[in-house]
Amino acid sequence: MNRVVFDIETVGCALEDLDERSRDYFLQFCDSVEGVQKVREQLNCYPLTAQIVALAMMETDHDRGAVYFQHGGSAKAFKEDGFAYIPCSETQILEHFWKQMERFEQFVTFNGRMFDCPFLMIRSAVRGIPCARNLLPYRYSSSLHIDLADQLSFYDAFRRKFPLHLWCEALGVESPKAHGVDGHRVPDLFAAGEYESIARYCLRDVHSTRELFRKWERFLCVS
């Protein structure tokens, strides 16, 4: 079976770039400087106020894949450790994604149902790109989408969401945070022009998710 793991990184717009009515919506309950800062950070999380700046894809059974990432300059594609790094716009990222997804029968994410998948579908609509397939099938079936955040927690049996880093630490998988970068730093790295750092971090996220998937498949995937 052809299977793929994917992950995205996003960067929100500036609060000042929103129209007045939209700003009022986000700031309606803010009564402090800290509250406004929290709103600014949360704009990274919504497909209506943020864009995809990197998307990594890796096959589950082979060490091959690609990272599509936004780059502020005239960068050229390159290869590193067998993976292609391809600079492009958000529209091109989405076009590459849907084209690649046509050849996979199953896909794996970590928390993709709650973030990556709806984000990809909404951003595609924003960019006028038809979604080639439904990334949010029936939640309690893993025949198409294996969301490890669901599978490892037995669909929220613990009543708490554990992050990828904690699952990696517990199951002996190298965390993508081991190199000093995490998702919270992506907007600052993007503003600083550290585009390739974001791309490499996105690929590390996917690599860790794939290794976690292998642990789940070996020890926990029982019929």
PDB file of C-alpha atoms in Angstrom:
ATOM      1  CA  MET A   1       0.000   0.000   0.000  1.00  0.00           C
ATOM      2  CA  ASN A   2       1.279   3.473  -0.893  1.00  0.00           C
ATOM      3  CA  ARG A   3       1.185   5.604   2.250  1.00  0.00           C
ATOM      4  CA  VAL A   4       2.428   9.101   3.022  1.00  0.00           C
ATOM      5  CA  VAL A   5       3.036  11.242   6.111  1.00  0.00           C
ATOM      6  CA  PHE A   6       2.597  14.994   5.822  1.00  0.00           C
ATOM      7  CA  ASP A   7       2.793  18.098   7.985  1.00  0.00           C
ATOM      8  CA  ILE A   8       2.470  21.853   7.489  1.00  0.00           C
ATOM      9  CA  GLU A   9       3.894  25.023   9.037  1.00  0.00           C
ATOM     10  CA  THR A  10       1.893  28.242   9.052  1.00  0.00           C
ATOM     11  CA  VAL A  11       2.409  31.965   9.610  1.00  0.00           C
ATOM     12  CA  GLY A  12      -0.374  34.394  10.482  1.00  0.00           C
ATOM     13  CA  CYS A  13      -0.988  37.841   9.100  1.00  0.00           C
ATOM     14  CA  ALA A  14      -0.327  40.968  11.148  1.00  0.00           C
ATOM     15  CA  LEU A  15      -3.220  42.023  13.349  1.00  0.00           C
ATOM     16  CA  GLU A  16      -3.018  45.476  11.754  1.00  0.00           C
ATOM     17  CA  ASP A  17      -3.605  43.966   8.311  1.00  0.00           C
ATOM     18  CA  LEU A  18      -7.098  42.812   9.248  1.00  0.00           C
ATOM     19  CA  ASP A  19     -10.056  45.040   8.521  1.00  0.00           C
ATOM     20  CA  GLU A  20     -11.544  46.892  11.486  1.00  0.00           C
ATOM     21  CA  ARG A  21     -14.499  44.543  11.975  1.00  0.00           C
ATOM     22  CA  SER A  22     -12.208  41.497  11.979  1.00  0.00           C
ATOM     23  CA  ARG A  23      -9.809  43.126  14.458  1.00  0.00           C
ATOM     24  CA  ASP A  24     -12.731  43.924  16.733  1.00  0.00           C
ATOM     25  CA  TYR A  25     -13.818  40.284  16.603  1.00  0.00           C
ATOM     26  CA  PHE A  26     -10.439  39.013  17.793  1.00  0.00           C
ATOM     27  CA  LEU A  27      -9.906  41.768  20.365  1.00  0.00           C
ATOM     28  CA  GLN A  28     -13.395  41.857  21.883  1.00  0.00           C
ATOM     29  CA  PHE A  29     -12.324  40.094  25.094  1.00  0.00           C
ATOM     30  CA  CYS A  30      -8.814  41.579  25.388  1.00  0.00           C
ATOM     31  CA  ASP A  31      -8.185  43.883  28.322  1.00  0.00           C
ATOM     32  CA  SER A  32      -4.390  43.776  28.550  1.00  0.00           C
ATOM     33  CA  VAL A  33      -1.221  43.985  26.493  1.00  0.00           C
ATOM     34  CA  GLU A  34      -0.676  40.284  27.155  1.00  0.00           C
ATOM     35  CA  GLY A  35      -4.119  39.507  25.772  1.00  0.00           C
ATOM     36  CA  VAL A  36      -3.395  41.361  22.550  1.00  0.00           C
ATOM     37  CA  GLN A  37      -0.097  39.500  22.184  1.00  0.00           C
ATOM     38  CA  LYS A  38      -1.908  36.193  22.624  1.00  0.00           C
ATOM     39  CA  VAL A  39      -4.307  37.158  19.842  1.00  0.00           C
ATOM     40  CA  ARG A  40      -1.369  37.971  17.564  1.00  0.00           C
ATOM     41  CA  GLU A  41       0.088  34.523  18.200  1.00  0.00           C
ATOM     42  CA  GLN A  42      -3.243  32.780  17.653  1.00  0.00           C
ATOM     43  CA  LEU A  43      -3.569  34.279  14.163  1.00  0.00           C
ATOM     44  CA  ASN A  44      -1.003  31.659  13.095  1.00  0.00           C
ATOM     45  CA  CYS A  45      -3.530  28.911  13.848  1.00  0.00           C
ATOM     46  CA  TYR A  46      -6.487  29.825  11.660  1.00  0.00           C
ATOM     47  CA  PRO A  47      -6.738  29.288   7.883  1.00  0.00           C
ATOM     48  CA  LEU A  48      -8.680  32.558   7.581  1.00  0.00           C
ATOM     49  CA  THR A  49      -5.779  34.586   9.020  1.00  0.00           C
ATOM     50  CA  ALA A  50      -2.682  32.527   8.176  1.00  0.00           C
ATOM     51  CA  GLN A  51      -0.995  30.912   5.206  1.00  0.00           C
ATOM     52  CA  ILE A  52       0.986  27.735   4.697  1.00  0.00           C
ATOM     53  CA  VAL A  53       4.708  28.462   4.483  1.00  0.00           C
ATOM     54  CA  ALA A  54       6.003  24.875   4.399  1.00  0.00           C
ATOM     55  CA  LEU A  55       4.618  21.421   3.677  1.00  0.00           C
ATOM     56  CA  ALA A  56       6.636  18.214   4.003  1.00  0.00           C
ATOM     57  CA  MET A  57       5.679  14.809   2.618  1.00  0.00           C
ATOM     58  CA  MET A  58       7.443  11.491   3.222  1.00  0.00           C
ATOM     59  CA  GLU A  59       6.510   7.963   2.244  1.00  0.00           C
ATOM     60  CA  THR A  60       6.003   5.641   5.204  1.00  0.00           C
ATOM     61  CA  ASP A  61       7.995   2.757   3.737  1.00  0.00           C
ATOM     62  CA  HIS A  62      10.801   4.590   1.927  1.00  0.00           C
ATOM     63  CA  ASP A  63      13.250   7.395   2.699  1.00  0.00           C
ATOM     64  CA  ARG A  64      11.976   9.721   0.015  1.00  0.00           C
ATOM     65  CA  GLY A  65       9.753  12.725  -0.221  1.00  0.00           C
ATOM     66  CA  ALA A  66       9.775  16.481  -0.634  1.00  0.00           C
ATOM     67  CA  VAL A  67       9.396  19.777   1.197  1.00  0.00           C
ATOM     68  CA  TYR A  68       7.561  22.631  -0.524  1.00  0.00           C
ATOM     69  CA  PHE A  69       8.286  25.937   1.154  1.00  0.00           C
ATOM     70  CA  GLN A  70       7.819  29.644   0.684  1.00  0.00           C
ATOM     71  CA  HIS A  71      10.985  31.632   0.098  1.00  0.00           C
ATOM     72  CA  GLY A  72      11.255  35.397   0.015  1.00  0.00           C
ATOM     73  CA  GLY A  73      13.918  35.513  -2.696  1.00  0.00           C
ATOM     74  CA  SER A  74      14.864  33.817  -5.935  1.00  0.00           C
ATOM     75  CA  ALA A  75      15.849  30.501  -4.359  1.00  0.00           C
ATOM     76  CA  LYS A  76      16.491  27.350  -6.338  1.00  0.00           C
ATOM     77  CA  ALA A  77      15.360  23.838  -5.572  1.00  0.00           C
ATOM     78  CA  PHE A  78      17.934  21.565  -3.990  1.00  0.00           C
ATOM     79  CA  LYS A  79      18.306  18.065  -2.562  1.00  0.00           C
ATOM     80  CA  GLU A  80      19.465  17.157   0.922  1.00  0.00           C
ATOM     81  CA  ASP A  81      19.731  13.627   2.327  1.00  0.00           C
ATOM     82  CA  GLY A  82      17.705  12.368  -0.607  1.00  0.00           C
ATOM     83  CA  PHE A  83      14.800  14.776  -0.116  1.00  0.00           C
ATOM     84  CA  ALA A  84      13.833  17.520  -2.559  1.00  0.00           C
ATOM     85  CA  TYR A  85      13.430  21.063  -1.211  1.00  0.00           C
ATOM     86  CA  ILE A  86      11.289  23.088  -3.595  1.00  0.00           C
ATOM     87  CA  PRO A  87      10.725  26.840  -3.044  1.00  0.00           C
ATOM     88  CA  CYS A  88       7.321  28.051  -4.231  1.00  0.00           C
ATOM     89  CA  SER A  89       4.286  30.170  -3.384  1.00  0.00           C
ATOM     90  CA  GLU A  90       1.453  29.000  -1.153  1.00  0.00           C
ATOM     91  CA  THR A  91      -0.652  28.348  -4.252  1.00  0.00           C
ATOM     92  CA  GLN A  92       2.096  26.159  -5.683  1.00  0.00           C
ATOM     93  CA  ILE A  93       2.514  24.353  -2.350  1.00  0.00           C
ATOM     94  CA  LEU A  94      -1.156  23.388  -2.475  1.00  0.00           C
ATOM     95  CA  GLU A  95      -1.015  22.388  -6.131  1.00  0.00           C
ATOM     96  CA  HIS A  96       1.992  20.139  -5.472  1.00  0.00           C
ATOM     97  CA  PHE A  97       0.248  18.630  -2.449  1.00  0.00           C
ATOM     98  CA  TRP A  98      -2.949  17.649  -4.244  1.00  0.00           C
ATOM     99  CA  LYS A  99      -1.046  16.261  -7.223  1.00  0.00           C
ATOM    100  CA  GLN A 100       1.126  14.108  -4.955  1.00  0.00           C
ATOM    101  CA  MET A 101      -1.862  12.903  -2.924  1.00  0.00           C
ATOM    102  CA  GLU A 102      -3.402  11.283  -6.002  1.00  0.00           C
ATOM    103  CA  ARG A 103      -0.939   8.377  -5.823  1.00  0.00           C
ATOM    104  CA  PHE A 104      -1.361   7.505  -2.135  1.00  0.00           C
ATOM    105  CA  GLU A 105      -3.974   5.147  -0.752  1.00  0.00           C
ATOM    106  CA  GLN A 106      -3.547   6.128   2.907  1.00  0.00           C
ATOM    107  CA  PHE A 107      -2.105   9.097   4.772  1.00  0.00           C
ATOM    108  CA  VAL A 108      -0.677   9.572   8.259  1.00  0.00           C
ATOM    109  CA  THR A 109      -0.618  12.716  10.403  1.00  0.00           C
ATOM    110  CA  PHE A 110      -0.223  13.796  13.976  1.00  0.00           C
ATOM    111  CA  ASN A 111      -3.223  15.923  14.943  1.00  0.00           C
ATOM    112  CA  GLY A 112      -4.007  16.337  11.267  1.00  0.00           C
ATOM    113  CA  ARG A 113      -7.740  16.073  11.828  1.00  0.00           C
ATOM    114  CA  MET A 114      -7.698  19.062  14.158  1.00  0.00           C
ATOM    115  CA  PHE A 115      -5.198  21.209  12.260  1.00  0.00           C
ATOM    116  CA  ASP A 116      -3.349  20.236   9.079  1.00  0.00           C
ATOM    117  CA  CYS A 117      -6.236  18.718   7.120  1.00  0.00           C
ATOM    118  CA  PRO A 118      -8.902  21.412   7.571  1.00  0.00           C
ATOM    119  CA  PHE A 119      -6.178  24.041   7.134  1.00  0.00           C
ATOM    120  CA  LEU A 120      -5.133  22.546   3.786  1.00  0.00           C
ATOM    121  CA  MET A 121      -8.706  22.314   2.557  1.00  0.00           C
ATOM    122  CA  ILE A 122      -9.701  25.851   3.571  1.00  0.00           C
ATOM    123  CA  ARG A 123      -6.485  27.400   2.201  1.00  0.00           C
ATOM    124  CA  SER A 124      -7.130  25.566  -1.066  1.00  0.00           C
ATOM    125  CA  ALA A 125     -10.573  27.162  -1.260  1.00  0.00           C
ATOM    126  CA  VAL A 126      -9.059  30.579  -0.457  1.00  0.00           C
ATOM    127  CA  ARG A 127      -6.571  30.121  -3.316  1.00  0.00           C
ATOM    128  CA  GLY A 128      -9.238  28.834  -5.700  1.00  0.00           C
ATOM    129  CA  ILE A 129      -7.855  25.284  -5.850  1.00  0.00           C
ATOM    130  CA  PRO A 130     -10.315  22.356  -5.797  1.00  0.00           C
ATOM    131  CA  CYS A 131      -9.626  19.738  -3.125  1.00  0.00           C
ATOM    132  CA  ALA A 132      -8.729  16.477  -4.849  1.00  0.00           C
ATOM    133  CA  ARG A 133      -9.949  14.316  -1.964  1.00  0.00           C
ATOM    134  CA  ASN A 134     -11.583  14.491   1.450  1.00  0.00           C
ATOM    135  CA  LEU A 135      -8.878  14.740   4.112  1.00  0.00           C
ATOM    136  CA  LEU A 136     -11.427  14.418   6.916  1.00  0.00           C
ATOM    137  CA  PRO A 137     -13.152  11.056   6.475  1.00  0.00           C
ATOM    138  CA  TYR A 138     -15.006   9.262   9.260  1.00  0.00           C
ATOM    139  CA  ARG A 139     -12.969   9.843  12.416  1.00  0.00           C
ATOM    140  CA  TYR A 140     -13.260   6.343  13.899  1.00  0.00           C
ATOM    141  CA  SER A 141     -11.893   4.553  10.856  1.00  0.00           C
ATOM    142  CA  SER A 142      -8.183   4.468  10.040  1.00  0.00           C
ATOM    143  CA  SER A 143      -8.607   2.941   6.591  1.00  0.00           C
ATOM    144  CA  LEU A 144      -7.751   6.228   4.866  1.00  0.00           C
ATOM    145  CA  HIS A 145      -6.469   8.684   7.479  1.00  0.00           C
ATOM    146  CA  ILE A 146      -4.376   7.542  10.436  1.00  0.00           C
ATOM    147  CA  ASP A 147      -4.218  10.464  12.848  1.00  0.00           C
ATOM    148  CA  LEU A 148      -1.740   9.361  15.507  1.00  0.00           C
ATOM    149  CA  ALA A 149      -3.013  11.945  17.989  1.00  0.00           C
ATOM    150  CA  ASP A 150      -6.287  10.013  17.926  1.00  0.00           C
ATOM    151  CA  GLN A 151      -4.825   6.525  17.707  1.00  0.00           C
ATOM    152  CA  LEU A 152      -2.233   6.861  20.480  1.00  0.00           C
ATOM    153  CA  SER A 153      -4.728   8.475  22.864  1.00  0.00           C
ATOM    154  CA  PHE A 154      -7.462   5.945  21.956  1.00  0.00           C
ATOM    155  CA  TYR A 155      -9.649   8.817  20.807  1.00  0.00           C
ATOM    156  CA  ASP A 156      -9.110  11.069  23.831  1.00  0.00           C
ATOM    157  CA  ALA A 157      -9.396   8.294  26.431  1.00  0.00           C
ATOM    158  CA  PHE A 158      -6.872  10.218  28.559  1.00  0.00           C
ATOM    159  CA  ARG A 159      -9.033  13.352  28.411  1.00  0.00           C
ATOM    160  CA  ARG A 160      -5.908  15.308  27.601  1.00  0.00           C
ATOM    161  CA  LYS A 161      -4.031  16.062  24.378  1.00  0.00           C
ATOM    162  CA  PHE A 162      -0.354  15.166  24.522  1.00  0.00           C
ATOM    163  CA  PRO A 163       1.989  16.878  22.027  1.00  0.00           C
ATOM    164  CA  LEU A 164       4.158  15.107  19.484  1.00  0.00           C
ATOM    165  CA  HIS A 165       7.286  15.808  21.534  1.00  0.00           C
ATOM    166  CA  LEU A 166       5.932  13.971  24.583  1.00  0.00           C
ATOM    167  CA  TRP A 167       4.902  10.922  22.557  1.00  0.00           C
ATOM    168  CA  CYS A 168       8.346  10.829  20.929  1.00  0.00           C
ATOM    169  CA  GLU A 169      10.084  11.020  24.296  1.00  0.00           C
ATOM    170  CA  ALA A 170       7.923   8.236  25.741  1.00  0.00           C
ATOM    171  CA  LEU A 171       8.288   5.867  22.771  1.00  0.00           C
ATOM    172  CA  GLY A 172      11.967   6.392  22.048  1.00  0.00           C
ATOM    173  CA  VAL A 173      11.664   8.468  18.881  1.00  0.00           C
ATOM    174  CA  GLU A 174      13.831  11.525  18.246  1.00  0.00           C
ATOM    175  CA  SER A 175      11.711  14.618  18.741  1.00  0.00           C
ATOM    176  CA  PRO A 176      11.669  17.247  15.988  1.00  0.00           C
ATOM    177  CA  LYS A 177      12.278  19.779  18.780  1.00  0.00           C
ATOM    178  CA  ALA A 178      15.697  18.239  19.482  1.00  0.00           C
ATOM    179  CA  HIS A 179      17.377  20.755  17.159  1.00  0.00           C
ATOM    180  CA  GLY A 180      16.113  23.823  19.008  1.00  0.00           C
ATOM    181  CA  VAL A 181      13.201  24.762  16.732  1.00  0.00           C
ATOM    182  CA  ASP A 182       9.495  24.314  17.349  1.00  0.00           C
ATOM    183  CA  GLY A 183       6.295  25.541  15.763  1.00  0.00           C
ATOM    184  CA  HIS A 184       6.096  28.626  17.951  1.00  0.00           C
ATOM    185  CA  ARG A 185       9.318  29.926  16.410  1.00  0.00           C
ATOM    186  CA  VAL A 186       8.186  29.572  12.806  1.00  0.00           C
ATOM    187  CA  PRO A 187       6.702  33.115  12.458  1.00  0.00           C
ATOM    188  CA  ASP A 188       9.891  34.699  13.809  1.00  0.00           C
ATOM    189  CA  LEU A 189      12.056  32.534  11.539  1.00  0.00           C
ATOM    190  CA  PHE A 190       9.892  33.481   8.571  1.00  0.00           C
ATOM    191  CA  ALA A 191      10.161  37.179   9.386  1.00  0.00           C
ATOM    192  CA  ALA A 192      13.940  36.778   9.660  1.00  0.00           C
ATOM    193  CA  GLY A 193      14.162  35.092   6.264  1.00  0.00           C
ATOM    194  CA  GLU A 194      15.163  31.707   7.711  1.00  0.00           C
ATOM    195  CA  TYR A 195      13.048  29.872   5.162  1.00  0.00           C
ATOM    196  CA  GLU A 196      15.214  26.792   4.833  1.00  0.00           C
ATOM    197  CA  SER A 197      15.300  26.383   8.622  1.00  0.00           C
ATOM    198  CA  ILE A 198      11.501  26.198   8.580  1.00  0.00           C
ATOM    199  CA  ALA A 199      11.589  23.668   5.725  1.00  0.00           C
ATOM    200  CA  ARG A 200      14.064  21.436   7.559  1.00  0.00           C
ATOM    201  CA  TYR A 201      12.051  21.639  10.778  1.00  0.00           C
ATOM    202  CA  CYS A 202       8.887  20.682   8.879  1.00  0.00           C
ATOM    203  CA  LEU A 203      10.655  17.630   7.465  1.00  0.00           C
ATOM    204  CA  ARG A 204      11.891  16.655  10.951  1.00  0.00           C
ATOM    205  CA  ASP A 205       8.280  16.809  12.134  1.00  0.00           C
ATOM    206  CA  VAL A 206       7.292  14.404   9.375  1.00  0.00           C
ATOM    207  CA  HIS A 207      10.226  12.101  10.048  1.00  0.00           C
ATOM    208  CA  SER A 208       9.329  11.872  13.751  1.00  0.00           C
ATOM    209  CA  THR A 209       5.680  11.252  12.882  1.00  0.00           C
ATOM    210  CA  ARG A 210       6.684   8.429  10.553  1.00  0.00           C
ATOM    211  CA  GLU A 211       8.825   6.774  13.221  1.00  0.00           C
ATOM    212  CA  LEU A 212       5.989   7.157  15.713  1.00  0.00           C
ATOM    213  CA  PHE A 213       3.658   5.576  13.157  1.00  0.00           C
ATOM    214  CA  ARG A 214       5.997   2.577  12.907  1.00  0.00           C
ATOM    215  CA  LYS A 215       5.886   2.182  16.700  1.00  0.00           C
ATOM    216  CA  TRP A 216       2.081   2.355  16.654  1.00  0.00           C
ATOM    217  CA  GLU A 217       1.829  -0.129  13.782  1.00  0.00           C
ATOM    218  CA  ARG A 218       4.194  -2.591  15.455  1.00  0.00           C
ATOM    219  CA  PHE A 219       2.934  -2.509  19.031  1.00  0.00           C
ATOM    220  CA  LEU A 220      -0.552  -1.018  19.153  1.00  0.00           C
ATOM    221  CA  CYS A 221      -2.313  -1.630  15.855  1.00  0.00           C
ATOM    222  CA  VAL A 222      -4.390  -4.677  16.760  1.00  0.00           C
ATOM    223  CA  SER A 223      -7.600  -5.793  15.095  1.00  0.00           C
TER     224      SER A 223
END
